[in-house]
JSON list of C-alpha atoms in Angstrom, two decimals:
[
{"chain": "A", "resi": 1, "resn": "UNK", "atom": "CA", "xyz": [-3.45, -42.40, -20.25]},
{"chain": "A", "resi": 2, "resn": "UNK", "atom": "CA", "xyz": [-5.28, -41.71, -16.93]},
{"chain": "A", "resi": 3, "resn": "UNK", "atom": "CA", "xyz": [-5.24, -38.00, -15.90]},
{"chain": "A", "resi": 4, "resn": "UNK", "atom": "CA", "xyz": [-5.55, -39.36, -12.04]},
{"chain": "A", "resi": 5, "resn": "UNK", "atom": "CA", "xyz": [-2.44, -40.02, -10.28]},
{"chain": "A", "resi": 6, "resn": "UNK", "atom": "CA", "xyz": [-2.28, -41.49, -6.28]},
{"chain": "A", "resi": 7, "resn": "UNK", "atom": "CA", "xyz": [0.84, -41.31, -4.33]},
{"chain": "A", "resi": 8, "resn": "UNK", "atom": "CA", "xyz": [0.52, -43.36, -1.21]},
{"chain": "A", "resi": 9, "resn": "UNK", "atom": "CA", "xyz": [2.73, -42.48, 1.56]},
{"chain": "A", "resi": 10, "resn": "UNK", "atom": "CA", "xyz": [4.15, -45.08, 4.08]},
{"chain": "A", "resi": 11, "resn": "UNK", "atom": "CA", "xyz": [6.32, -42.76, 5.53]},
{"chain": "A", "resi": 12, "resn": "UNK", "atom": "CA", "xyz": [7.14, -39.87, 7.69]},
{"chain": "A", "resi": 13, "resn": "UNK", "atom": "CA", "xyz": [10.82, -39.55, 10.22]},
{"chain": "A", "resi": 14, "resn": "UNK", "atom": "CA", "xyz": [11.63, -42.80, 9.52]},
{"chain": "A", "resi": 15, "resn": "UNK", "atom": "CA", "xyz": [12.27, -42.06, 5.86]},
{"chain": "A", "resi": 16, "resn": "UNK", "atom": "CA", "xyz": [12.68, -38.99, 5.02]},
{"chain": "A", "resi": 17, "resn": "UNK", "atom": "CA", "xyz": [14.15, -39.60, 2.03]},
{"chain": "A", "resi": 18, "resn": "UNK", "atom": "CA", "xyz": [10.73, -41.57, 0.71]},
{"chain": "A", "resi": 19, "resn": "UNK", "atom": "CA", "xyz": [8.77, -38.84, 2.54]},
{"chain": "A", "resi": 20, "resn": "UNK", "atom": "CA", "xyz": [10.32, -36.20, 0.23]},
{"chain": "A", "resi": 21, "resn": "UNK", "atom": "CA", "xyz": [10.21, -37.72, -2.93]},
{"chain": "A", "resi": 22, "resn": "UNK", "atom": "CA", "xyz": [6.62, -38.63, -2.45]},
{"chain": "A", "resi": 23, "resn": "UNK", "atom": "CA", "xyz": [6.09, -34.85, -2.50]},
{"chain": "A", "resi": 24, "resn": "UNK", "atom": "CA", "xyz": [8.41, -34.46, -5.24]},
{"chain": "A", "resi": 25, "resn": "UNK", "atom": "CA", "xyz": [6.76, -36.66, -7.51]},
{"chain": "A", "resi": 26, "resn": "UNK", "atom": "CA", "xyz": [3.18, -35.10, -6.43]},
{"chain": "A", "resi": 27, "resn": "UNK", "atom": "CA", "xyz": [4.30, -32.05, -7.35]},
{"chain": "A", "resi": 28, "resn": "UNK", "atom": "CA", "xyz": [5.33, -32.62, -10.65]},
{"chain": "A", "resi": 29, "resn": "UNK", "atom": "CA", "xyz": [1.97, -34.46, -11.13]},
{"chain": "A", "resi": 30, "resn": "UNK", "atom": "CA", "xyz": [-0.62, -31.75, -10.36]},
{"chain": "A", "resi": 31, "resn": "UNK", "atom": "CA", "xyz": [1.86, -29.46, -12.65]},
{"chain": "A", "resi": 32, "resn": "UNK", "atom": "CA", "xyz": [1.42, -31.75, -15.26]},
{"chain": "A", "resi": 33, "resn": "UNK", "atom": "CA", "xyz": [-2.49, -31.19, -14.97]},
{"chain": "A", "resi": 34, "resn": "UNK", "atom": "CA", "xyz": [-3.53, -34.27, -13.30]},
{"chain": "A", "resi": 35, "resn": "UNK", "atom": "CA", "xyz": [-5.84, -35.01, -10.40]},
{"chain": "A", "resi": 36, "resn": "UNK", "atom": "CA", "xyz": [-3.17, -36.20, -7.57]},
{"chain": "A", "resi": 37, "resn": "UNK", "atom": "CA", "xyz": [-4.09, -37.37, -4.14]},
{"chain": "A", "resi": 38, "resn": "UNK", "atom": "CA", "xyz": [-1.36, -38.02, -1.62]},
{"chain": "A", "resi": 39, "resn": "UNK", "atom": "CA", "xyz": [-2.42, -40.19, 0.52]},
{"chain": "A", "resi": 40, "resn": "UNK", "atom": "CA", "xyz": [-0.85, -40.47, 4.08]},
{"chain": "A", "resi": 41, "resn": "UNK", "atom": "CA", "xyz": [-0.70, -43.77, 5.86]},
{"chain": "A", "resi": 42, "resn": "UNK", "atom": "CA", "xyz": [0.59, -46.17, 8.00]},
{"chain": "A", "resi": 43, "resn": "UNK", "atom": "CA", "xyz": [3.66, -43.85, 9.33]},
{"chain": "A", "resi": 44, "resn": "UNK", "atom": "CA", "xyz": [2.82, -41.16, 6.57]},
{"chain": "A", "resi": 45, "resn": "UNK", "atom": "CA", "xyz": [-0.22, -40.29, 8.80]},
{"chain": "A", "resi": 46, "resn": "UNK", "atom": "CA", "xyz": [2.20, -38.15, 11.31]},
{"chain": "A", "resi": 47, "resn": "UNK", "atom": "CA", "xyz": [2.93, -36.19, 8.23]},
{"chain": "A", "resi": 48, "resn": "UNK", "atom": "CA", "xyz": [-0.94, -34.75, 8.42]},
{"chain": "A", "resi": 49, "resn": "UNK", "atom": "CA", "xyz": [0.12, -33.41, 12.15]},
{"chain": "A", "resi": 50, "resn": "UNK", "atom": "CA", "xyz": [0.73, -29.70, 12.01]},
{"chain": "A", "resi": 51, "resn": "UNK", "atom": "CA", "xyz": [4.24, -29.04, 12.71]},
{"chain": "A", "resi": 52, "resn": "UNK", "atom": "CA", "xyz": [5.36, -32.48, 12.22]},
{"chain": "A", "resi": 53, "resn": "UNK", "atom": "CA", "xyz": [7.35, -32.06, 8.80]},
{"chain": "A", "resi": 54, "resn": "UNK", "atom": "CA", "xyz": [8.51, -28.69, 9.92]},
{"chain": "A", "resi": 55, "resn": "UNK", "atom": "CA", "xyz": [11.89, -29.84, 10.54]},
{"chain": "A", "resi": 56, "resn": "UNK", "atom": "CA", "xyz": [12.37, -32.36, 8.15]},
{"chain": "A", "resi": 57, "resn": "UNK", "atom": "CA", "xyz": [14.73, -31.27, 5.03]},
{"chain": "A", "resi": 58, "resn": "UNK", "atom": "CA", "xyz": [16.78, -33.67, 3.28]},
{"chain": "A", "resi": 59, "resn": "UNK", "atom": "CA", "xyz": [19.85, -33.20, 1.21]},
{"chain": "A", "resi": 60, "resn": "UNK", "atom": "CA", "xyz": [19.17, -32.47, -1.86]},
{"chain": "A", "resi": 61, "resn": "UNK", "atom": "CA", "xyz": [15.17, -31.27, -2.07]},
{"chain": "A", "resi": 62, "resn": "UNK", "atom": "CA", "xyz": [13.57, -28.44, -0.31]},
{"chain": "A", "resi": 63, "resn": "UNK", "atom": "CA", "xyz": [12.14, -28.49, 2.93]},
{"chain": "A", "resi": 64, "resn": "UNK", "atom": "CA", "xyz": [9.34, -31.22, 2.92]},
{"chain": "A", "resi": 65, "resn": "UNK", "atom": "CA", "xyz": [6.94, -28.74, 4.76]},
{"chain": "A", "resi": 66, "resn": "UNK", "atom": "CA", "xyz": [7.24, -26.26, 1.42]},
{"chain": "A", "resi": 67, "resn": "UNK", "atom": "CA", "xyz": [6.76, -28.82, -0.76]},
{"chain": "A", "resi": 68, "resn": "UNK", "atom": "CA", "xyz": [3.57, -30.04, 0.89]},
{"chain": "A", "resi": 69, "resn": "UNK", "atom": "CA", "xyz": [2.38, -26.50, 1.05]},
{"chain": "A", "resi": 70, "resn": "UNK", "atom": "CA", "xyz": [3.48, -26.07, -2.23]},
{"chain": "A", "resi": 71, "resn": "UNK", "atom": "CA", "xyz": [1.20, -29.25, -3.25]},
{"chain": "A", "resi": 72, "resn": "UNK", "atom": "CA", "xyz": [-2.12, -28.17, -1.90]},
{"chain": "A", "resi": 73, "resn": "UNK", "atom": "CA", "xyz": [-1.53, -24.54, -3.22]},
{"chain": "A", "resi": 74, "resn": "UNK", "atom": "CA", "xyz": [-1.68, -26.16, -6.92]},
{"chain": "A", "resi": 75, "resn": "UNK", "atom": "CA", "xyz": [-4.44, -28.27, -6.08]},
{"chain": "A", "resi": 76, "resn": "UNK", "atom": "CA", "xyz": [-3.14, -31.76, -4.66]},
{"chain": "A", "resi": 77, "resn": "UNK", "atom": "CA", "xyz": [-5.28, -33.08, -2.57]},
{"chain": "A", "resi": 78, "resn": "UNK", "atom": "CA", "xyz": [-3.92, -34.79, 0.83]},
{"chain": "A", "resi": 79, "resn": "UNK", "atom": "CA", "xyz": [-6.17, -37.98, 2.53]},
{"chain": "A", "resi": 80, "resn": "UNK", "atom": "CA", "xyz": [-5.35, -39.36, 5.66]},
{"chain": "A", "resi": 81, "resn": "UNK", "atom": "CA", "xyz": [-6.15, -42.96, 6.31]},
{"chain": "A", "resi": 82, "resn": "UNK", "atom": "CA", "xyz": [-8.76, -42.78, 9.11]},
{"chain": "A", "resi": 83, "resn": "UNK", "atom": "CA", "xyz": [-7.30, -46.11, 10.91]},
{"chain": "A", "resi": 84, "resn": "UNK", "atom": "CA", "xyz": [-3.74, -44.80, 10.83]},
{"chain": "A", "resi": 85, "resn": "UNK", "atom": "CA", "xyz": [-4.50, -41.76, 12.58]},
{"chain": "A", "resi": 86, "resn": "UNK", "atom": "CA", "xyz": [-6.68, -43.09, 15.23]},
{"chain": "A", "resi": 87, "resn": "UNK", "atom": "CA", "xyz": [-3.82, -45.69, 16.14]},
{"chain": "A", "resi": 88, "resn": "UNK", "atom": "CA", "xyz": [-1.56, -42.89, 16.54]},
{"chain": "A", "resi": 89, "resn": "UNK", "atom": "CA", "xyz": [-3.60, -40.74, 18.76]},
{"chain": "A", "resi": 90, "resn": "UNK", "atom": "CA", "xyz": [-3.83, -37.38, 16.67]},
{"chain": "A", "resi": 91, "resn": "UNK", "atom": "CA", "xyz": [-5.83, -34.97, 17.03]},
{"chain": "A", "resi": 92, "resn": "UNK", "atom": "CA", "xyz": [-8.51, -34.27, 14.10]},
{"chain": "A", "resi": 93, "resn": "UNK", "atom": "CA", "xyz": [-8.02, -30.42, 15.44]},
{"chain": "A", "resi": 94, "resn": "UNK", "atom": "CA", "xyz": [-4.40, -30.32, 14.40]},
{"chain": "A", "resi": 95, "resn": "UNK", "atom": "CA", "xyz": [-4.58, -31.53, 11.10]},
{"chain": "A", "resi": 96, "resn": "UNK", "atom": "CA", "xyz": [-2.37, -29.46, 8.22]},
{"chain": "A", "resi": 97, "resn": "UNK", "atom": "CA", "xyz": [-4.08, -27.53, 5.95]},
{"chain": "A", "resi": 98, "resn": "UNK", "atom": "CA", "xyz": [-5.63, -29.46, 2.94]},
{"chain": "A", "resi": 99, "resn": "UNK", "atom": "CA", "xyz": [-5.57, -32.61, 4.75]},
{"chain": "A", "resi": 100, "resn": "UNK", "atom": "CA", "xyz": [-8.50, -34.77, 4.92]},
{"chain": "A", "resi": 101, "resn": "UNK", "atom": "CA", "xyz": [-9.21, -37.99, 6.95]},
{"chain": "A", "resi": 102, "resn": "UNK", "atom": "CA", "xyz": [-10.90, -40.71, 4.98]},
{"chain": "A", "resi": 103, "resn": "UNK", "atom": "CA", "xyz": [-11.66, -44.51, 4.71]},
{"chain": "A", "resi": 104, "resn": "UNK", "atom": "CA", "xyz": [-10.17, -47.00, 2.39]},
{"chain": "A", "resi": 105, "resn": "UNK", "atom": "CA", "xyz": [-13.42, -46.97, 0.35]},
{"chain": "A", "resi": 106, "resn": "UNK", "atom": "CA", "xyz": [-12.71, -43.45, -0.72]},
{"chain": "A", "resi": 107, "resn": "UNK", "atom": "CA", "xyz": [-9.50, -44.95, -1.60]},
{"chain": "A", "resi": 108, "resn": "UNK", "atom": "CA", "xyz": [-10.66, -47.85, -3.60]},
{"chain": "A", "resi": 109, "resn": "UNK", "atom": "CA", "xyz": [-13.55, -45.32, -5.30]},
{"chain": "A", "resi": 110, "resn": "UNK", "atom": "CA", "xyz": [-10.29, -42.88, -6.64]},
{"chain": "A", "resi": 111, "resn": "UNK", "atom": "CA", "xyz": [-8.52, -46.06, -8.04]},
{"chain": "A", "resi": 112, "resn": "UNK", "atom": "CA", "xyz": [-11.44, -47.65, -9.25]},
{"chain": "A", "resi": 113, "resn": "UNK", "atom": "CA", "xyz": [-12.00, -44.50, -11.68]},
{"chain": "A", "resi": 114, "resn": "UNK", "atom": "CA", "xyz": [-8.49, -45.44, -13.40]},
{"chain": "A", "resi": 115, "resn": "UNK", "atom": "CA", "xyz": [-6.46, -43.76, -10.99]},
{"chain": "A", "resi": 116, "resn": "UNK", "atom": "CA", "xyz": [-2.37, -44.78, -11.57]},
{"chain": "A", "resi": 117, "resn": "UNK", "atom": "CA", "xyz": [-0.60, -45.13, -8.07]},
{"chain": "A", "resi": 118, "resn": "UNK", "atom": "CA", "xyz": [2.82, -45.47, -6.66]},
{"chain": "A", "resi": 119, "resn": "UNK", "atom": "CA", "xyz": [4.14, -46.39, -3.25]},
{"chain": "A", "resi": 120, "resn": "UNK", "atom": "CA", "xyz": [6.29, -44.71, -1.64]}
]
């Protein structure tokens, strides 16, 4: 069983629902003990905008913005795909906390080491 565990995230406003779980499931990852990277693309890259999730809470979960704090706090590591951001104009100076922007080679590297991913 691989101890390294990818969550790719698709999206941000335009699912919350998707958006939220993606966290959830992170979570309970790294508090398992494994090596989790959430990685934020296509619309999951205006998640890596500070103040972005701020509002976003759906029924049932906390606040997405806590549980993405909550994330890097126990180690999760966040990657933003490079390509994504750039389409969508933001700003490298107003990325979140824990947030880093990478290629899809650093991707490809994390799965290539036996990484197990889901989609969300």
């Amino acid at each position: 069983m691989t101890n390294k565990f990818l969550v790719s995230l698709t999206n941000g406003k335009n699912d919350t629902d998707r958006a939220t779980v993606a966290f959830v499931v992170a979570n309970a990852a790294v508090a398992s003990g494994k090596e989790v990277v959430v990685f934020l693309n296509i619309d999951g890259a205006y998640l890596s905008d500070k103040g972005y999730a701020d509002d976003i809470h759906e029924g049932g979960f906390a606040p997405l913005k806590g549980l993405m704090d909550q994330f890097v706090e126990a180690g999760g590591l966040i990657w933003v795909c490079s390509p994504c951001h750039k389409k969508r104009e933001l700003s490298e100076d107003n990325l979140i906390e824990g947030a880093t922007i990478v290629g899809g080679a650093k991707v490809v590297e994390f799965l290539s080491e036996g990484a197990a991913s889901i989609t969300y």
